[in-house]
XYZ file of C-alpha atoms in Angstrom:
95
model
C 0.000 0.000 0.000
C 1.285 3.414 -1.003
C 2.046 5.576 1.598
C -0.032 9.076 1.525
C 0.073 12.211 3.103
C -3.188 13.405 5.028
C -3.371 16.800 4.698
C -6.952 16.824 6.779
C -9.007 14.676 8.837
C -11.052 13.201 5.803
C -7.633 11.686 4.131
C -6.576 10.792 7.285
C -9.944 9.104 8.128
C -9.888 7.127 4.961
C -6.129 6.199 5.054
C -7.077 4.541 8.945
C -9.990 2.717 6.883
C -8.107 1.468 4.400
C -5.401 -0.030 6.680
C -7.958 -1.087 8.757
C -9.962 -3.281 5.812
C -6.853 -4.674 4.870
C -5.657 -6.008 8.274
C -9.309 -7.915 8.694
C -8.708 -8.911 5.494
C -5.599 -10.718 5.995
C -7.359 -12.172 9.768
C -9.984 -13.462 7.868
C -7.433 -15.470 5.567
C -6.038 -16.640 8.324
C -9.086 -17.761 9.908
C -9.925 -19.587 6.717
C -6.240 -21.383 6.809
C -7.150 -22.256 10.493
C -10.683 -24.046 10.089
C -9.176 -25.974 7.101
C -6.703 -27.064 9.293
C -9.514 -28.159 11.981
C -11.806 -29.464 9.756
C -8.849 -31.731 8.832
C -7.861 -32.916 12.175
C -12.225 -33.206 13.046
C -11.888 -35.921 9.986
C -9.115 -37.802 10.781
C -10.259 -38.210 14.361
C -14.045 -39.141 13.138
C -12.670 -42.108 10.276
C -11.528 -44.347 13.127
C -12.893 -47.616 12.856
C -13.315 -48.076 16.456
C -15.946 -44.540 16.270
C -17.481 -45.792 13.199
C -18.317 -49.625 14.418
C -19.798 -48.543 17.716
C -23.400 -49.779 18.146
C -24.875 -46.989 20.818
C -27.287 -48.078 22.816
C -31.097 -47.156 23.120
C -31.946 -45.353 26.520
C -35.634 -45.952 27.119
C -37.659 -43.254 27.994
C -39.260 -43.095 31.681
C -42.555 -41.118 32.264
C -42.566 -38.157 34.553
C -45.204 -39.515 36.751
C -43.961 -36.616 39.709
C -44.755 -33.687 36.942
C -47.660 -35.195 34.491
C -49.898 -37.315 36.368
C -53.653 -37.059 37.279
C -54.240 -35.203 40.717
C -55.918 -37.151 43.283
C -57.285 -34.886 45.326
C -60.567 -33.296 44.152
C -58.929 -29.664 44.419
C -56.633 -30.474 41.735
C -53.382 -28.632 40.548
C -54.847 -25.098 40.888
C -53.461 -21.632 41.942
C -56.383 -21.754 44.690
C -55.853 -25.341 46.196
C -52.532 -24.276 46.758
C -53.052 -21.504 48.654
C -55.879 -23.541 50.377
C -53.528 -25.813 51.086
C -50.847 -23.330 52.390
C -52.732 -22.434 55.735
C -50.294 -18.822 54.915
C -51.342 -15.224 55.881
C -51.819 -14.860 51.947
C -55.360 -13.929 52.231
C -57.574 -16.198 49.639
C -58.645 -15.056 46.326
C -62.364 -14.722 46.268
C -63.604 -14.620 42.851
């Protein structure tokens, strides 16, 4: 790059772009260089044969019976019931 004089703020403003661009530019080639080089090392470490023949195995699925089952009291899972329930100084909603 060519080395100008800035004789007022806008040169001077433009000149500090200019470098500017061209040192992301040169980061971002780097940057390329560097995921090339990871991508590379993610492939050699997934083509091993020990990773590839591995059967996983199934985890079955337990119901949330604490969370998702039916209430057995006749109040049910309701803001009200639990504040029945409470015995607080809240005062009860009456509505």
């Amino acid at each position: 790059m060519t080395n100008f004089t800035a004789h007022n703020s806008v040169t001077r403003r433009y000149l500090k772009r200019g470098e500017l661009i061209a040192k992301r530019r040169a980061e971002a080639s780097q940057n390329a260089l560097q995921k090339a080089n990871d991508m590379h090392r993610v492939d050699r470490a997934t083509s091993l044969g020990s990773l590839r023949d591995k059967k996983y195995q199934e985890e079955q699925q337990t119901t949330n019976r604490l969370y998702y089952s039916k209430p057995t009291r006749e109040m049910g899972v309701t803001c009200v019931g639990r504040q029945k329930m409470k015995l607080g100084s809240k005062p009860l909603y009456e509505g």
